Amino acid sequence: MNIATDTRSRIIAAAKPRFHSRSYANVGIQEICESAGVQKGSFYHFFPSKRDLVMAVIDEFADEWAHGFVAEAFDPALPPMERIDYLVDAAYFWQKSIKQVHGRMLGCIFGNLTLEVSTQDDILRAKLLAIFSRAKSRFKDTLEEAVAAGTIAPLDADLTAEAMLAYLEGVILLAKSQNDPEVIYRLGPAIKTLRVEAAA
Amino acid sequence: MNIATDTRSRIIAAAKPRFHSRSYANVGIQEICESAGVQKGSFYHFFPSKRDLVMAVIDEFADEWAHGFVAEAFDPALPPMERIDYLVDAAYFWQKSIKQVHGRMLGCIFGNLTLEVSTQDDILRAKLLAIFSRAKSRFKDTLEEAVAAGTIAPLDADLTAEAMLAYLEGVILLAKSQNDPEVIYRLGPAIKTLRVEAAA
DNA sequence: CTTGCATTTTACCGAACGGTCAACTAGCAT
DNA sequence: ATGCTAGTTGACCGTTCGGTAAAATGCAAG
């Protein structure tokens, strides 16, 4: 059982950096199998299809973030609006360190995959949508807490949360187009100026 | 000469909606040729490579926008900040009409291609960067005009312009993840709340 | 020792990929 | 009429694509 799990996770480990640094269509099963030291027949024993593999990869990235930077950023001990700063900083430092190692800014794999596959595969789109949905909730809770604490003026927390998430993805997109994480550093802090007023 | 030009533009016309609605890697030369009624050898008479084709497609989209919605939106007769509203509206209506025809929100082809190929092809990345750069300039000029007119408080026009462009791309990304142009309608107007203060 | 199941191996499928090549056609200028 | 050239044709290149099937292996419980 352990060895089996090991094969499966070796496949995922080989797939993760490849889907992140290239694209869904550009990474082949064969390449992943070679890198993981696994036979193709063995691959299809664990994953019914390429789509199932990328879904597992999405889950791994999501867990990694949820238990890493996101948990740190949305620490209830921090003043609410500082959590948002923290998250933007985390995105910046992460992309920066990736560039130092890899030579390129890879951006957000959820955003990358969304724009690539969401017109072609509704199941993947739904998976990615769920990820964004959770992220939005984090922002929303934080904004509501900030409003309750009087840190910021009342607003539409739901829409502002979505706007902030959109902005973060957009900033990472522009940074990737320049292959320069410093874009995140320069533009990121403006996320807190975004506001959608509460409906009357 | 006319017939020759016609073949070339038939190829581009066949490629445009395909690259927009799917992805760079997912659209093959063969399919484009079949749709355009052109032989593959003829394709390679006009385009040295697939990359050159997609660059021509990018140019066509850019021209289309520059002479269409962008020219309308950045009309000097409009009050500066209304131009930005106009552009967001244009993005919304365009995506909405695409969805009505196509059944799906296709998003911004420049953003789509950026996230797909910019780690793999620096020439394409540079091409897309140039598009974003021009878009940013439009925002920047508008913001400077608005500041000069006293419509908005002084700010860092360059960074705010980039932030607004990022936000617009991010909003379209989130809308695509939900396959729902109404996201643009709901979140778009908040673009004017974005501010990067001028350096001291 | 045997049965049964999970895992792995190997060979294979048809289709599509981007790209090349040589032969051919048509139109125009000399 | 002839030669040049832009354009076109259709066959072909080797490679890779995602996915399949059957046989072989290892291992653990009865």
Coordinates of N, CA and C in Angstrom, one line a residue, chain A residues 42-183:
Chain A
S42 N 1.0 2.1 -15.7 CA 0.9 2.3 -14.3 C 0.2 3.6 -13.9
F43 N 0.6 4.6 -14.8 CA -0.1 5.9 -14.6 C -1.6 5.7 -14.7
Y44 N -2.0 5.0 -15.7 CA -3.5 4.9 -15.9 C -4.1 4.0 -14.9
H45 N -3.3 3.3 -14.1 CA -3.9 2.5 -13.0 C -4.4 3.5 -11.9
F46 N -3.6 4.6 -11.7 CA -4.0 5.5 -10.7 C -4.8 6.7 -11.1
F47 N -4.7 7.1 -12.4 CA -5.5 8.2 -12.9 C -6.2 7.8 -14.1
P48 N -7.6 7.9 -14.1 CA -8.4 7.5 -15.2 C -8.1 8.3 -16.5
S49 N -7.6 9.6 -16.3 CA -7.3 10.4 -17.4 C -6.4 11.6 -17.0
K50 N -5.9 12.3 -18.0 CA -5.1 13.4 -17.7 C -5.8 14.5 -16.9
R51 N -7.1 14.6 -17.1 CA -7.8 15.6 -16.4 C -7.8 15.2 -14.9
D52 N -7.9 14.0 -14.6 CA -7.9 13.6 -13.2 C -6.6 13.9 -12.5
L53 N -5.5 13.7 -13.3 CA -4.2 14.1 -12.7 C -4.1 15.6 -12.4
V54 N -4.6 16.4 -13.3 CA -4.4 17.8 -13.1 C -5.4 18.3 -12.0
M55 N -6.4 17.6 -11.8 CA -7.3 17.9 -10.6 C -6.6 17.5 -9.3
A56 N -5.9 16.4 -9.3 CA -5.1 16.1 -8.1 C -4.0 17.1 -7.9
V57 N -3.4 17.6 -9.0 CA -2.4 18.6 -8.8 C -3.0 19.9 -8.3
I58 N -4.1 20.3 -8.8 CA -4.8 21.5 -8.3 C -5.1 21.3 -6.8
D59 N -5.5 20.2 -6.4 CA -5.8 20.0 -4.9 C -4.5 20.1 -4.1
E60 N -3.4 19.6 -4.7 CA -2.1 19.7 -3.9 C -1.7 21.1 -3.7
F61 N -1.8 21.9 -4.8 CA -1.4 23.3 -4.7 C -2.3 24.0 -3.8
A62 N -3.6 23.7 -3.8 CA -4.6 24.4 -2.9 C -4.3 24.1 -1.5
D63 N -4.0 22.8 -1.2 CA -3.7 22.4 0.2 C -2.4 23.1 0.6
E64 N -1.4 23.1 -0.2 CA -0.1 23.7 0.1 C -0.3 25.2 0.5
W65 N -1.1 25.9 -0.3 CA -1.4 27.3 0.1 C -2.2 27.4 1.3
A66 N -3.2 26.6 1.4 CA -4.1 26.7 2.5 C -3.4 26.5 3.9
H67 N -2.5 25.6 3.8 CA -1.7 25.3 5.1 C -0.5 26.1 5.2
G68 N -0.1 26.8 4.2 CA 1.1 27.6 4.3 C 0.7 29.1 4.4
F69 N 1.0 29.9 3.3 CA 0.9 31.3 3.4 C -0.5 31.8 3.8
V70 N -1.6 31.1 3.3 CA -2.9 31.5 3.5 C -3.2 31.4 5.0
A71 N -2.8 30.3 5.6 CA -3.0 30.2 7.1 C -2.3 31.2 7.8
E72 N -1.1 31.5 7.4 CA -0.3 32.6 8.1 C -1.0 34.0 7.9
A73 N -1.4 34.2 6.6 CA -1.9 35.6 6.3 C -3.2 35.8 7.1
F74 N -4.1 34.8 7.0 CA -5.4 35.0 7.7 C -5.4 34.6 9.1
D75 N -4.4 34.9 9.8 CA -4.2 34.6 11.2 C -5.1 35.6 12.0
P76 N -6.1 35.1 12.7 CA -7.0 36.0 13.5 C -6.3 36.9 14.4
A77 N -5.1 36.6 14.8 CA -4.4 37.5 15.7 C -3.9 38.8 15.0
L78 N -3.9 38.8 13.6 CA -3.4 40.0 12.9 C -4.6 40.9 12.7
P79 N -4.4 42.2 12.7 CA -5.5 43.1 12.4 C -6.0 42.8 11.0
P80 N -7.3 42.9 10.8 CA -7.8 42.3 9.5 C -7.1 42.8 8.2
M81 N -7.0 44.1 8.1 CA -6.5 44.6 6.8 C -5.0 44.3 6.6
E82 N -4.3 44.0 7.7 CA -2.9 43.6 7.6 C -2.8 42.2 7.0
R83 N -3.9 41.4 7.2 CA -3.9 40.0 6.6 C -3.8 40.1 5.1
I84 N -4.5 41.1 4.6 CA -4.5 41.2 3.1 C -3.1 41.6 2.6
D85 N -2.5 42.6 3.3 CA -1.1 42.9 3.0 C -0.2 41.7 3.0
Y86 N -0.4 40.9 4.1 CA 0.4 39.7 4.2 C 0.3 38.8 3.1
L87 N -1.0 38.6 2.6 CA -1.2 37.7 1.5 C -0.6 38.2 0.2
V88 N -0.7 39.5 0.0 CA -0.1 40.0 -1.2 C 1.5 39.9 -1.1
D89 N 2.0 40.2 0.0 CA 3.4 40.0 0.2 C 3.8 38.5 0.0
A90 N 3.0 37.6 0.5 CA 3.4 36.2 0.3 C 3.4 35.8 -1.2
A91 N 2.4 36.4 -1.9 CA 2.4 36.1 -3.4 C 3.7 36.7 -4.0
Y92 N 4.0 37.9 -3.6 CA 5.3 38.5 -4.1 C 6.5 37.6 -3.8
F93 N 6.7 37.3 -2.6 CA 7.9 36.6 -2.2 C 7.9 35.2 -2.9
W94 N 6.8 34.6 -3.0 CA 6.7 33.3 -3.6 C 7.1 33.3 -5.1
Q95 N 6.6 34.3 -5.8 CA 6.9 34.4 -7.2 C 8.3 34.8 -7.4
K96 N 8.8 35.6 -6.5 CA 10.2 36.0 -6.6 C 11.1 34.9 -6.4
S97 N 10.9 34.0 -5.4 CA 11.7 32.9 -5.1 C 11.6 31.9 -6.3
I98 N 10.5 31.7 -6.9 CA 10.4 30.9 -8.0 C 11.2 31.4 -9.2
K99 N 11.2 32.7 -9.4 CA 12.0 33.2 -10.5 C 13.5 33.0 -10.2
Q100 N 13.9 33.2 -9.0 CA 15.3 33.0 -8.7 C 15.7 31.6 -9.0
V101 N 14.9 30.6 -8.7 CA 15.3 29.2 -8.9 C 15.1 28.9 -10.4
H102 N 14.0 29.3 -11.0 CA 13.5 28.8 -12.3 C 13.9 29.7 -13.4
G103 N 14.2 31.0 -13.1 CA 14.5 31.9 -14.1 C 13.3 32.6 -14.7
R104 N 12.1 32.2 -14.3 CA 10.9 32.7 -14.8 C 9.8 32.9 -13.7
M105 N 9.0 33.9 -13.9 CA 7.8 34.0 -13.1 C 6.7 33.1 -13.6
L106 N 6.2 32.2 -12.8 CA 5.2 31.2 -13.3 C 3.8 31.7 -13.0
G107 N 3.6 32.6 -12.1 CA 2.3 33.1 -11.9 C 1.4 32.1 -11.0
C108 N 0.1 32.3 -11.0 CA -0.8 31.5 -10.2 C -1.3 30.4 -11.1
I109 N -1.1 29.2 -10.6 CA -1.5 28.0 -11.5 C -3.0 28.0 -11.6
F110 N -3.8 28.5 -10.7 CA -5.2 28.5 -10.8 C -5.7 29.4 -11.9
G111 N -5.1 30.6 -11.9 CA -5.3 31.6 -13.0 C -4.9 31.0 -14.3
N112 N -3.7 30.5 -14.4 CA -3.2 29.9 -15.6 C -4.1 28.9 -16.2
L113 N -4.5 27.9 -15.4 CA -5.4 26.9 -15.9 C -6.8 27.4 -16.2
T114 N -7.2 28.3 -15.4 CA -8.6 28.9 -15.7 C -8.6 29.4 -17.1
L115 N -7.7 30.3 -17.5 CA -7.7 30.9 -18.8 C -7.5 29.9 -19.9
E116 N -6.7 28.8 -19.6 CA -6.4 27.9 -20.7 C -7.6 26.9 -20.9
V117 N -8.2 26.4 -19.9 CA -9.1 25.2 -20.1 C -10.6 25.5 -19.8
S118 N -10.9 26.7 -19.3 CA -12.3 26.8 -18.8 C -13.3 26.9 -19.9
T119 N -12.8 27.1 -21.1 CA -13.8 27.1 -22.2 C -14.0 25.7 -22.8
Q120 N -13.1 24.8 -22.4 CA -13.0 23.5 -23.0 C -13.4 22.3 -22.1
D121 N -13.5 22.6 -20.8 CA -13.7 21.5 -19.8 C -14.4 22.1 -18.6
D122 N -15.7 21.9 -18.6 CA -16.5 22.4 -17.5 C -16.2 21.8 -16.2
I123 N -15.8 20.6 -16.2 CA -15.4 20.0 -14.9 C -14.2 20.6 -14.3
L124 N -13.2 20.9 -15.1 CA -12.0 21.6 -14.6 C -12.4 23.0 -14.2
R125 N -13.3 23.6 -15.0 CA -13.7 25.0 -14.7 C -14.4 25.0 -13.3
A126 N -15.2 24.1 -13.1 CA -15.9 24.0 -11.8 C -14.9 23.8 -10.6
K127 N -13.9 23.0 -10.9 CA -12.9 22.8 -9.8 C -12.2 24.1 -9.5
L128 N -11.8 24.8 -10.5 CA -11.0 26.0 -10.3 C -11.9 27.1 -9.7
L129 N -13.2 27.1 -10.1 CA -14.2 28.0 -9.6 C -14.3 27.8 -8.1
A130 N -14.3 26.6 -7.6 CA -14.4 26.3 -6.2 C -13.2 26.8 -5.5
I131 N -12.0 26.7 -6.1 CA -10.8 27.3 -5.4 C -11.0 28.8 -5.2
F132 N -11.4 29.5 -6.3 CA -11.6 30.9 -6.2 C -12.7 31.3 -5.2
S133 N -13.7 30.4 -5.2 CA -14.8 30.7 -4.3 C -14.3 30.7 -2.8
R134 N -13.5 29.7 -2.5 CA -12.9 29.7 -1.1 C -12.0 30.9 -0.8
A135 N -11.2 31.3 -1.8 CA -10.3 32.4 -1.6 C -11.2 33.7 -1.4
K136 N -12.2 33.8 -2.2 CA -13.1 35.0 -2.0 C -13.7 35.0 -0.6
S137 N -14.1 33.9 -0.1 CA -14.6 33.8 1.3 C -13.6 34.3 2.3
R138 N -12.4 34.0 2.1 CA -11.4 34.5 3.1 C -11.3 36.0 3.1
F139 N -11.3 36.5 1.9 CA -11.3 38.0 1.8 C -12.6 38.6 2.4
K140 N -13.7 37.9 2.1 CA -15.0 38.5 2.6 C -15.0 38.5 4.1
D141 N -14.6 37.4 4.8 CA -14.6 37.3 6.2 C -13.7 38.4 6.8
T142 N -12.6 38.6 6.2 CA -11.6 39.6 6.7 C -12.2 41.0 6.6
L143 N -12.9 41.3 5.4 CA -13.5 42.6 5.2 C -14.6 42.8 6.2
E144 N -15.4 41.8 6.5 CA -16.5 42.0 7.4 C -15.9 42.3 8.8
E145 N -14.9 41.6 9.2 CA -14.2 41.8 10.5 C -13.7 43.2 10.6
A146 N -13.1 43.7 9.5 CA -12.5 45.0 9.4 C -13.6 46.1 9.6
V147 N -14.8 45.8 8.9 CA -15.9 46.8 9.1 C -16.4 46.8 10.5
A148 N -16.6 45.6 11.0 CA -17.1 45.4 12.4 C -16.2 46.1 13.4
A149 N -14.9 46.1 13.1 CA -13.9 46.7 14.0 C -13.8 48.2 13.8
G150 N -14.4 48.7 12.7 CA -14.3 50.1 12.4 C -13.0 50.5 11.7
T151 N -12.3 49.5 11.3 CA -11.0 49.8 10.6 C -11.3 50.5 9.2
I152 N -12.3 50.0 8.6 CA -12.7 50.6 7.3 C -14.2 50.9 7.3
A153 N -14.5 51.8 6.4 CA -15.9 52.2 6.3 C -16.8 51.0 5.7
P154 N -18.0 51.0 6.1 CA -18.9 49.9 5.6 C -18.9 49.8 4.1
L155 N -19.0 48.6 3.6 CA -19.0 48.4 2.1 C -19.7 47.1 1.8
D156 N -19.8 46.8 0.5 CA -20.3 45.5 0.1 C -19.2 44.4 0.2
A157 N -19.1 43.7 1.3 CA -18.0 42.8 1.6 C -17.9 41.7 0.5
D158 N -19.0 41.2 0.1 CA -18.9 40.1 -0.9 C -18.3 40.6 -2.2
L159 N -18.8 41.7 -2.8 CA -18.3 42.2 -4.0 C -16.9 42.7 -3.9
T160 N -16.6 43.4 -2.8 CA -15.3 43.9 -2.6 C -14.3 42.7 -2.5
A161 N -14.7 41.7 -1.9 CA -13.8 40.5 -1.8 C -13.5 40.0 -3.1
E162 N -14.5 39.9 -3.9 CA -14.3 39.3 -5.3 C -13.4 40.3 -6.1
A163 N -13.6 41.6 -5.9 CA -12.8 42.5 -6.6 C -11.4 42.4 -6.3
M164 N -11.1 42.2 -5.0 CA -9.7 42.1 -4.5 C -9.1 40.8 -5.1
L165 N -9.8 39.7 -5.1 CA -9.3 38.5 -5.7 C -9.0 38.7 -7.2
A166 N -9.9 39.4 -7.9 CA -9.7 39.7 -9.3 C -8.4 40.5 -9.5
Y167 N -8.3 41.5 -8.6 CA -7.1 42.4 -8.7 C -5.8 41.6 -8.5
L168 N -5.8 40.7 -7.5 CA -4.6 40.0 -7.3 C -4.3 39.1 -8.5
E169 N -5.3 38.4 -9.0 CA -5.0 37.6 -10.2 C -4.5 38.5 -11.4
G170 N -5.1 39.6 -11.5 CA -4.7 40.5 -12.6 C -3.3 41.0 -12.5
V171 N -2.9 41.3 -11.2 CA -1.6 41.8 -11.0 C -0.6 40.7 -11.3
I172 N -0.9 39.5 -10.9 CA 0.0 38.4 -11.2 C 0.1 38.1 -12.7
L173 N -1.0 38.3 -13.4 CA -1.0 38.2 -14.8 C -0.1 39.2 -15.5
L174 N -0.2 40.5 -15.1 CA 0.7 41.5 -15.7 C 2.1 41.3 -15.3
A175 N 2.3 40.8 -14.1 CA 3.7 40.5 -13.7 C 4.3 39.4 -14.5
K176 N 3.5 38.4 -14.8 CA 4.0 37.3 -15.7 C 4.3 37.8 -17.1
S177 N 3.5 38.7 -17.6 CA 3.7 39.2 -18.9 C 5.0 40.0 -19.0
Q178 N 5.5 40.5 -17.8 CA 6.8 41.2 -17.8 C 7.9 40.3 -17.2
N179 N 7.5 39.1 -16.8 CA 8.4 38.2 -16.2 C 9.1 38.8 -15.0
D180 N 8.4 39.6 -14.2 CA 9.0 40.4 -13.2 C 8.1 40.5 -12.0
P181 N 8.5 39.8 -10.9 CA 7.7 39.8 -9.7 C 7.6 41.1 -9.0
E182 N 8.5 42.0 -9.4 CA 8.4 43.4 -8.7 C 7.1 44.1 -9.1
V183 N 6.5 43.7 -10.1 CA 5.2 44.3 -10.5 C 4.2 44.0 -9.3

